[in-house]
Amino acid sequence: GLATGPRSRMSLSLGDIAVRFGCELRGDPDLEVSGIGTLDAAVDGELAFINNAAYRSQLTGTGATAVLLTAEYADDCPVAALVTGNPYLVYAQVAAELFPPTPLRPGIHRAAVVSDDATVPASCEIAAGAVVAAGVRLGERVLVGANAVVETDAQIGDDTRLLAGVVVHHRVQIGTRCIIHAGAVVGADGFGNARDGSGAWTKVPQLGRVLVGDDVEIGANTTIDRGAIGDTRIGDGVRLDNLVHIPHNLEIGEHTAIAAQSGSAGSTRIGARCMFGGHVGIADHIEIGDDIVVLGGTMVTGSLTKPGAYGGPATGAEEVATWRRNAVRFRQLDDIARRLKQLERAQRNKHAAD
């Protein structure tokens, strides 16, 4: 049959995968894979993975050449098995090998505008319509994609990629090996306004910067505002989904991940290795510690310091176990209210009889 997933121009042997990524191989080490497929649709030459018991029924009929899985699923696998404690991680590593980023085409496109006062190494690619302003310093092998703009005195580290339409405002600093997806804006003014007695607004100048660490990925149409006076800081390894709003003076610790449509008010600190589901809202001037998980749709109105999972859509964040108990009770409120009225009526009747 036809391959169902993408096929690479290169291939990897199962023996090579096992050695390089620490897997136990149960099968022929000389078999090769050059593509990726889902358990139910993969064909010969493709690698699949299982990371969830919900897909166990698809494993026994898979047409993949090999499957990445944990030991608990290995006996059910009808093809070569690559046993690992973290199949999804190894899948990501193998897929990155098979499908590396598109190679750069070093040089400055004739339709780009690059200031004579910018530092642009010969290893960089500046695509059509891109603008690189005065005082900008690009590292080696930087991509400035089509119609992307890098404003005055911004700095971009080695091997970072600014994809189409990205705007990096003045004095922003971005680290090495970052990926900033189409339409993202880094360093726009924060939402700072002072009100006078008549109710009219006066804009508060936003004088800080945005400092982005190494190995950060910023999703499409995400916005990161510059600091009002100090800096907005994004730690190493942070992952921001599409349509995330990062306000002025927010600080995010290393390896934290924030899903789409989440946003925060300003001057909040978020710790390391946190995970936020979609549509999470965060109040201003609070602190969220390390290793905290916030479920999607939750409004965080106060500081969270104890590691763990929190949820509570529209009710304020609380520990997940408490929130789940309260959610069950909420569904019972109508019945509880009816029974309470019956008890009150019976009590009144008893008093009347006495």
Short mmCIF file of C-alpha atoms in Angstrom, two decimals:
data_model
loop_
_atom_site.label_atom_id
_atom_site.label_comp_id
_atom_site.label_asym_id
_atom_site.label_seq_id
_atom_site.Cartn_x
_atom_site.Cartn_y
_atom_site.Cartn_z
CA GLY A 1 0.00 0.00 0.00
CA LEU A 2 0.88 3.66 -0.18
CA ALA A 3 2.67 5.30 2.72
CA THR A 4 0.19 7.10 4.92
CA GLY A 5 2.61 9.37 6.72
CA PRO A 6 5.47 11.57 5.56
CA ARG A 7 8.53 9.87 4.11
CA SER A 8 12.05 11.14 4.63
CA ARG A 9 14.86 11.11 2.13
CA MET A 10 16.90 9.23 4.71
CA SER A 11 16.28 6.10 6.75
CA LEU A 12 17.35 4.72 10.13
CA SER A 13 17.89 1.09 11.04
CA LEU A 14 16.14 -0.28 14.12
CA GLY A 15 19.52 -1.29 15.51
CA ASP A 16 20.76 2.28 15.17
CA ILE A 17 17.64 3.65 16.85
CA ALA A 18 17.97 1.19 19.72
CA VAL A 19 21.62 2.06 20.38
CA ARG A 20 21.31 5.81 19.97
CA PHE A 21 18.14 6.28 22.00
CA GLY A 22 18.54 3.57 24.62
CA CYS A 23 15.78 1.18 23.53
CA GLU A 24 15.53 -2.60 23.92
CA LEU A 25 15.00 -3.97 20.42
CA ARG A 26 12.83 -7.04 19.96
CA GLY A 27 13.22 -7.68 16.27
CA ASP A 28 15.63 -7.50 13.31
CA PRO A 29 18.21 -4.71 13.81
CA ASP A 30 18.72 -4.40 10.03
CA LEU A 31 15.13 -3.35 9.33
CA GLU A 32 14.89 0.30 8.34
CA VAL A 33 12.29 3.04 8.72
CA SER A 34 12.04 6.23 6.69
CA GLY A 35 8.57 7.39 7.66
CA ILE A 36 6.21 7.99 10.57
CA GLY A 37 2.67 6.66 10.86
CA THR A 38 -0.14 6.14 13.32
CA LEU A 39 -0.72 2.69 14.77
CA ASP A 40 -3.86 2.06 12.74
CA ALA A 41 -2.62 3.49 9.43
CA ALA A 42 1.15 2.89 9.32
CA VAL A 43 2.58 0.72 6.55
CA ASP A 44 5.88 -1.04 5.86
CA GLY A 45 8.81 1.31 6.30
CA GLU A 46 7.07 3.45 8.89
CA LEU A 47 7.58 3.78 12.64
CA ALA A 48 4.63 4.12 15.04
CA PHE A 49 4.35 4.53 18.80
CA ILE A 50 1.85 3.82 21.56
CA ASN A 51 1.74 5.97 24.66
CA ASN A 52 -1.86 5.56 25.76
CA ALA A 53 -3.90 2.50 26.72
CA ALA A 54 -6.80 3.84 24.66
CA TYR A 55 -4.91 2.78 21.50
CA ARG A 56 -4.00 -0.71 22.66
CA SER A 57 -6.61 -2.32 20.40
CA GLN A 58 -4.89 -0.78 17.36
CA LEU A 59 -1.52 -2.28 18.24
CA THR A 60 -2.26 -5.90 17.34
CA GLY A 61 -3.23 -5.04 13.76
CA THR A 62 -0.60 -2.42 13.00
CA GLY A 63 1.17 -2.51 9.66
CA ALA A 64 4.17 -0.51 10.86
CA THR A 65 7.68 -1.89 10.52
CA ALA A 66 8.29 -1.17 14.20
CA VAL A 67 6.54 0.33 17.20
CA LEU A 68 7.97 2.37 20.07
CA LEU A 69 6.31 1.23 23.29
CA THR A 70 6.74 0.49 26.98
CA ALA A 71 7.32 -3.04 28.26
CA GLU A 72 3.65 -3.50 29.23
CA TYR A 73 2.62 -3.46 25.55
CA ALA A 74 5.55 -5.43 24.13
CA ASP A 75 3.89 -8.88 24.20
CA ASP A 76 0.96 -7.56 22.14
CA CYS A 77 3.16 -6.14 19.39
CA PRO A 78 3.02 -8.19 16.14
CA VAL A 79 6.03 -6.40 14.59
CA ALA A 80 9.46 -5.29 15.75
CA ALA A 81 9.25 -3.57 19.15
CA LEU A 82 11.49 -0.79 20.45
CA VAL A 83 10.94 -0.90 24.20
CA THR A 84 11.57 2.31 26.11
CA GLY A 85 10.33 4.05 29.22
CA ASN A 86 9.26 7.10 27.23
CA PRO A 87 7.98 6.20 23.74
CA TYR A 88 6.75 9.71 22.94
CA LEU A 89 10.15 11.26 23.69
CA VAL A 90 12.01 8.72 21.55
CA TYR A 91 9.42 9.20 18.78
CA ALA A 92 10.18 12.94 18.87
CA GLN A 93 13.93 12.29 18.71
CA VAL A 94 13.63 9.84 15.80
CA ALA A 95 11.24 12.10 13.91
CA ALA A 96 13.69 14.99 14.32
CA GLU A 97 16.41 12.82 12.78
CA LEU A 98 14.23 11.76 9.86
CA PHE A 99 12.79 15.20 9.22
CA PRO A 100 15.37 17.87 10.07
CA PRO A 101 14.53 21.55 9.47
CA THR A 102 14.79 22.80 5.91
CA PRO A 103 18.43 23.76 5.31
CA LEU A 104 19.19 27.46 5.19
CA ARG A 105 20.02 29.16 1.93
CA PRO A 106 22.62 31.66 3.18
CA GLY A 107 22.48 35.13 1.77
CA ILE A 108 20.32 38.24 1.62
CA HIS A 109 17.39 38.18 -0.81
CA ARG A 110 17.34 41.08 -3.24
CA ALA A 111 13.87 42.01 -1.94
CA ALA A 112 15.05 42.25 1.68
CA VAL A 113 16.09 45.49 3.38
CA VAL A 114 19.17 45.22 5.61
CA SER A 115 20.81 48.19 7.26
CA ASP A 116 24.49 48.75 6.62
CA ASP A 117 24.77 49.14 10.39
CA ALA A 118 23.43 45.63 11.12
CA THR A 119 25.68 42.65 11.88
CA VAL A 120 24.60 39.82 9.57
CA PRO A 121 27.02 36.86 9.24
CA ALA A 122 27.35 35.25 5.83
CA SER A 123 25.79 32.05 7.24
CA CYS A 124 22.41 33.76 7.79
CA GLU A 125 19.41 33.66 5.45
CA ILE A 126 17.43 36.88 5.05
CA ALA A 127 14.31 36.10 3.01
CA ALA A 128 12.25 38.23 0.64
CA GLY A 129 10.53 41.20 2.24
CA ALA A 130 12.46 40.91 5.50
CA VAL A 131 13.72 44.04 7.25
CA VAL A 132 16.82 44.09 9.48
CA ALA A 133 17.29 47.49 11.09
CA ALA A 134 20.32 49.45 12.27
CA GLY A 135 22.21 48.10 15.24
CA VAL A 136 20.78 44.59 14.93
CA ARG A 137 23.19 41.76 15.73
CA LEU A 138 22.43 38.34 14.27
CA GLY A 139 24.30 35.21 15.32
CA GLU A 140 25.47 32.50 12.97
CA ARG A 141 22.93 30.60 10.83
CA VAL A 142 19.97 32.79 11.77
CA LEU A 143 16.88 32.71 9.54
CA VAL A 144 14.88 35.91 9.13
CA GLY A 145 11.87 34.65 7.19
CA ALA A 146 9.74 36.30 4.53
CA ASN A 147 8.38 39.68 5.64
CA ALA A 148 9.82 39.29 9.15
CA VAL A 149 11.06 42.46 10.85
CA VAL A 150 13.94 42.83 13.30
CA GLU A 151 13.97 46.32 14.75
CA THR A 152 16.78 48.56 15.97
CA ASP A 153 19.38 47.12 18.33
CA ALA A 154 17.72 43.71 18.66
CA GLN A 155 19.96 40.67 19.15
CA ILE A 156 19.29 37.16 17.81
CA GLY A 157 21.41 34.17 18.86
CA ASP A 158 22.96 31.42 16.74
CA ASP A 159 20.68 28.97 14.90
CA THR A 160 17.46 30.82 15.77
CA ARG A 161 14.70 30.87 13.18
CA LEU A 162 12.24 33.74 12.77
CA LEU A 163 9.55 32.45 10.44
CA ALA A 164 7.35 34.46 8.09
CA GLY A 165 5.88 37.67 9.41
CA VAL A 166 7.55 37.61 12.83
CA VAL A 167 8.20 41.01 14.41
CA VAL A 168 11.05 41.43 16.88
CA HIS A 169 10.89 44.95 18.28
CA HIS A 170 13.75 47.21 19.33
CA ARG A 171 16.29 46.07 21.95
CA VAL A 172 14.76 42.59 22.28
CA GLN A 173 17.27 39.81 22.94
CA ILE A 174 16.58 36.26 21.77
CA GLY A 175 18.86 33.33 22.58
CA THR A 176 20.24 30.44 20.55
CA ARG A 177 18.32 27.67 18.76
CA CYS A 178 14.94 29.33 19.21
CA ILE A 179 11.99 28.92 16.84
CA ILE A 180 9.52 31.78 16.52
CA HIS A 181 6.53 30.88 14.38
CA ALA A 182 4.68 32.98 11.84
CA GLY A 183 3.03 36.16 13.00
CA ALA A 184 4.46 36.18 16.53
CA VAL A 185 5.31 39.59 17.99
CA VAL A 186 8.09 39.93 20.55
CA GLY A 187 8.58 43.24 22.31
CA ALA A 188 5.39 45.19 21.59
CA ASP A 189 4.38 47.75 24.20
CA GLY A 190 2.76 46.39 27.33
CA PHE A 191 -0.74 47.53 28.32
CA GLY A 192 0.27 50.47 30.49
CA ASN A 193 -2.16 53.36 30.88
CA ALA A 194 -2.75 55.95 33.61
CA ARG A 195 -6.17 57.52 34.10
CA ASP A 196 -6.89 61.11 35.04
CA GLY A 197 -9.86 62.52 36.91
CA SER A 198 -11.98 62.85 33.80
CA GLY A 199 -11.49 59.21 32.86
CA ALA A 200 -9.11 59.91 29.98
CA TRP A 201 -6.08 57.67 29.51
CA THR A 202 -2.42 58.67 29.32
CA LYS A 203 -0.06 56.11 27.82
CA VAL A 204 2.69 54.93 30.17
CA PRO A 205 5.96 54.57 28.23
CA GLN A 206 7.14 50.96 28.08
CA LEU A 207 10.87 51.22 28.59
CA GLY A 208 11.99 47.65 29.32
CA ARG A 209 13.01 44.83 27.03
CA VAL A 210 12.11 41.20 26.34
CA LEU A 211 14.84 38.69 27.13
CA VAL A 212 14.27 35.24 25.64
CA GLY A 213 16.54 32.35 26.66
CA ASP A 214 17.95 29.48 24.61
CA ASP A 215 15.95 26.65 23.01
CA VAL A 216 12.64 28.49 23.31
CA GLU A 217 9.73 27.90 20.91
CA ILE A 218 7.09 30.60 20.46
CA GLY A 219 3.89 29.73 18.61
CA ALA A 220 2.15 31.50 15.75
CA ASN A 221 0.46 34.81 16.58
CA THR A 222 1.70 34.74 20.16
CA THR A 223 2.57 38.11 21.69
CA ILE A 224 5.22 38.91 24.28
CA ASP A 225 5.16 42.47 25.60
CA ARG A 226 8.23 44.41 26.66
CA GLY A 227 8.65 45.41 30.27
CA ALA A 228 7.30 48.70 31.57
CA ILE A 229 10.58 49.59 33.33
CA GLY A 230 12.35 46.28 33.97
CA ASP A 231 12.36 43.37 31.53
CA THR A 232 9.97 40.59 30.52
CA ARG A 233 11.93 37.34 30.85
CA ILE A 234 11.39 33.98 29.17
CA GLY A 235 13.62 31.19 30.53
CA ASP A 236 15.55 28.52 28.63
CA GLY A 237 13.52 25.75 27.03
CA VAL A 238 10.11 27.43 27.45
CA ARG A 239 7.31 26.36 25.09
CA LEU A 240 4.56 28.83 24.21
CA ASP A 241 1.71 27.60 22.04
CA ASN A 242 -0.10 29.64 19.38
CA LEU A 243 -2.21 32.60 20.54
CA VAL A 244 -0.62 32.99 23.97
CA HIS A 245 -0.41 36.45 25.55
CA ILE A 246 2.63 37.27 27.71
CA PRO A 247 2.27 40.72 29.35
CA HIS A 248 4.83 43.24 30.47
CA ASN A 249 7.24 42.20 33.20
CA LEU A 250 6.10 38.57 33.34
CA GLU A 251 8.87 36.13 34.25
CA ILE A 252 8.69 32.49 33.14
CA GLY A 253 11.08 29.86 34.49
CA GLU A 254 12.91 27.30 32.38
CA HIS A 255 11.05 24.51 30.58
CA THR A 256 7.56 25.78 31.40
CA ALA A 257 4.88 25.12 28.73
CA ILE A 258 1.75 27.24 28.15
CA ALA A 259 -1.03 26.08 25.81
CA ALA A 260 -3.08 28.12 23.36
CA GLN A 261 -5.35 31.02 24.28
CA SER A 262 -3.83 31.40 27.71
CA GLY A 263 -2.94 34.83 29.01
CA SER A 264 -1.73 36.68 32.04
CA ALA A 265 -1.81 40.10 33.60
CA GLY A 266 1.48 41.84 34.24
CA SER A 267 4.25 41.48 36.80
CA THR A 268 3.57 37.85 37.68
CA ARG A 269 6.30 35.26 38.17
CA ILE A 270 5.88 31.70 36.89
CA GLY A 271 8.34 29.04 37.99
CA ALA A 272 10.22 26.29 36.18
CA ARG A 273 8.74 23.14 34.60
CA CYS A 274 5.14 24.32 34.95
CA MET A 275 2.40 23.25 32.53
CA PHE A 276 -0.69 25.33 31.73
CA GLY A 277 -3.62 23.99 29.73
CA GLY A 278 -5.48 26.01 27.14
CA HIS A 279 -7.45 29.12 28.06
CA VAL A 280 -5.82 29.59 31.46
CA GLY A 281 -6.05 33.10 32.88
CA ILE A 282 -3.53 34.44 35.40
CA ALA A 283 -3.99 37.49 37.61
CA ASP A 284 -1.35 40.17 38.08
CA HIS A 285 1.32 40.45 40.77
CA ILE A 286 1.12 36.82 41.92
CA GLU A 287 3.70 34.05 42.13
CA ILE A 288 3.38 30.55 40.71
CA GLY A 289 6.06 28.17 41.94
CA ASP A 290 8.00 25.41 40.21
CA ASP A 291 6.43 22.15 38.95
CA ILE A 292 2.82 23.35 38.98
CA VAL A 293 0.17 22.09 36.54
CA VAL A 294 -2.92 24.22 35.87
CA LEU A 295 -5.85 22.59 34.07
CA GLY A 296 -7.36 24.21 31.00
CA GLY A 297 -9.91 26.95 31.55
CA THR A 298 -8.75 27.75 35.08
CA MET A 299 -8.57 31.31 36.38
CA VAL A 300 -5.59 31.67 38.72
CA THR A 301 -6.44 34.55 41.05
CA GLY A 302 -3.85 34.01 43.79
CA SER A 303 -0.35 32.69 44.27
CA LEU A 304 0.30 28.94 43.99
CA THR A 305 3.44 27.74 45.74
CA LYS A 306 2.93 24.02 46.43
CA PRO A 307 3.92 21.74 43.51
CA GLY A 308 0.99 19.78 42.11
CA ALA A 309 -2.04 20.05 39.83
CA TYR A 310 -4.68 22.75 40.18
CA GLY A 311 -8.01 23.32 38.47
CA GLY A 312 -11.26 25.19 38.87
CA PRO A 313 -12.70 26.80 35.74
CA ALA A 314 -14.46 30.07 36.61
CA THR A 315 -14.16 29.41 40.35
CA GLY A 316 -10.50 30.18 41.05
CA ALA A 317 -7.72 27.64 41.28
CA GLU A 318 -7.68 24.96 43.95
CA GLU A 319 -6.01 21.57 44.27
CA VAL A 320 -7.39 19.14 41.70
CA ALA A 321 -8.68 16.60 44.25
CA THR A 322 -10.67 19.31 46.03
CA TRP A 323 -11.95 20.80 42.78
CA ARG A 324 -13.17 17.41 41.54
CA ARG A 325 -15.06 16.73 44.78
CA ASN A 326 -16.66 20.17 44.58
CA ALA A 327 -17.55 19.66 40.92
CA VAL A 328 -19.51 16.52 41.88
CA ARG A 329 -21.25 18.43 44.68
CA PHE A 330 -22.15 21.24 42.31
CA ARG A 331 -24.09 18.78 40.14
CA GLN A 332 -25.92 17.66 43.27
CA LEU A 333 -26.91 21.16 44.40
CA ASP A 334 -30.45 21.05 43.03
CA ASP A 335 -31.21 17.76 44.79
CA ILE A 336 -29.57 18.99 48.01
CA ALA A 337 -31.65 22.21 47.92
CA ARG A 338 -34.87 20.23 47.40
CA ARG A 339 -34.09 17.91 50.30
CA LEU A 340 -33.19 20.89 52.50
CA LYS A 341 -36.57 22.49 51.81
CA GLN A 342 -38.29 19.23 52.70
CA LEU A 343 -36.38 19.04 55.99
CA GLU A 344 -37.20 22.67 56.80
CA ARG A 345 -40.88 22.08 56.04
CA ALA A 346 -40.92 18.97 58.22
CA GLN A 347 -39.19 20.90 61.02
CA ARG A 348 -41.75 23.73 60.83
CA ASN A 349 -44.63 21.23 60.89
CA LYS A 350 -43.11 19.53 63.93
CA HIS A 351 -42.81 22.84 65.76
CA ALA A 352 -46.39 23.72 64.87
CA ALA A 353 -47.62 20.36 66.23
CA ASP A 354 -45.72 20.92 69.48
#
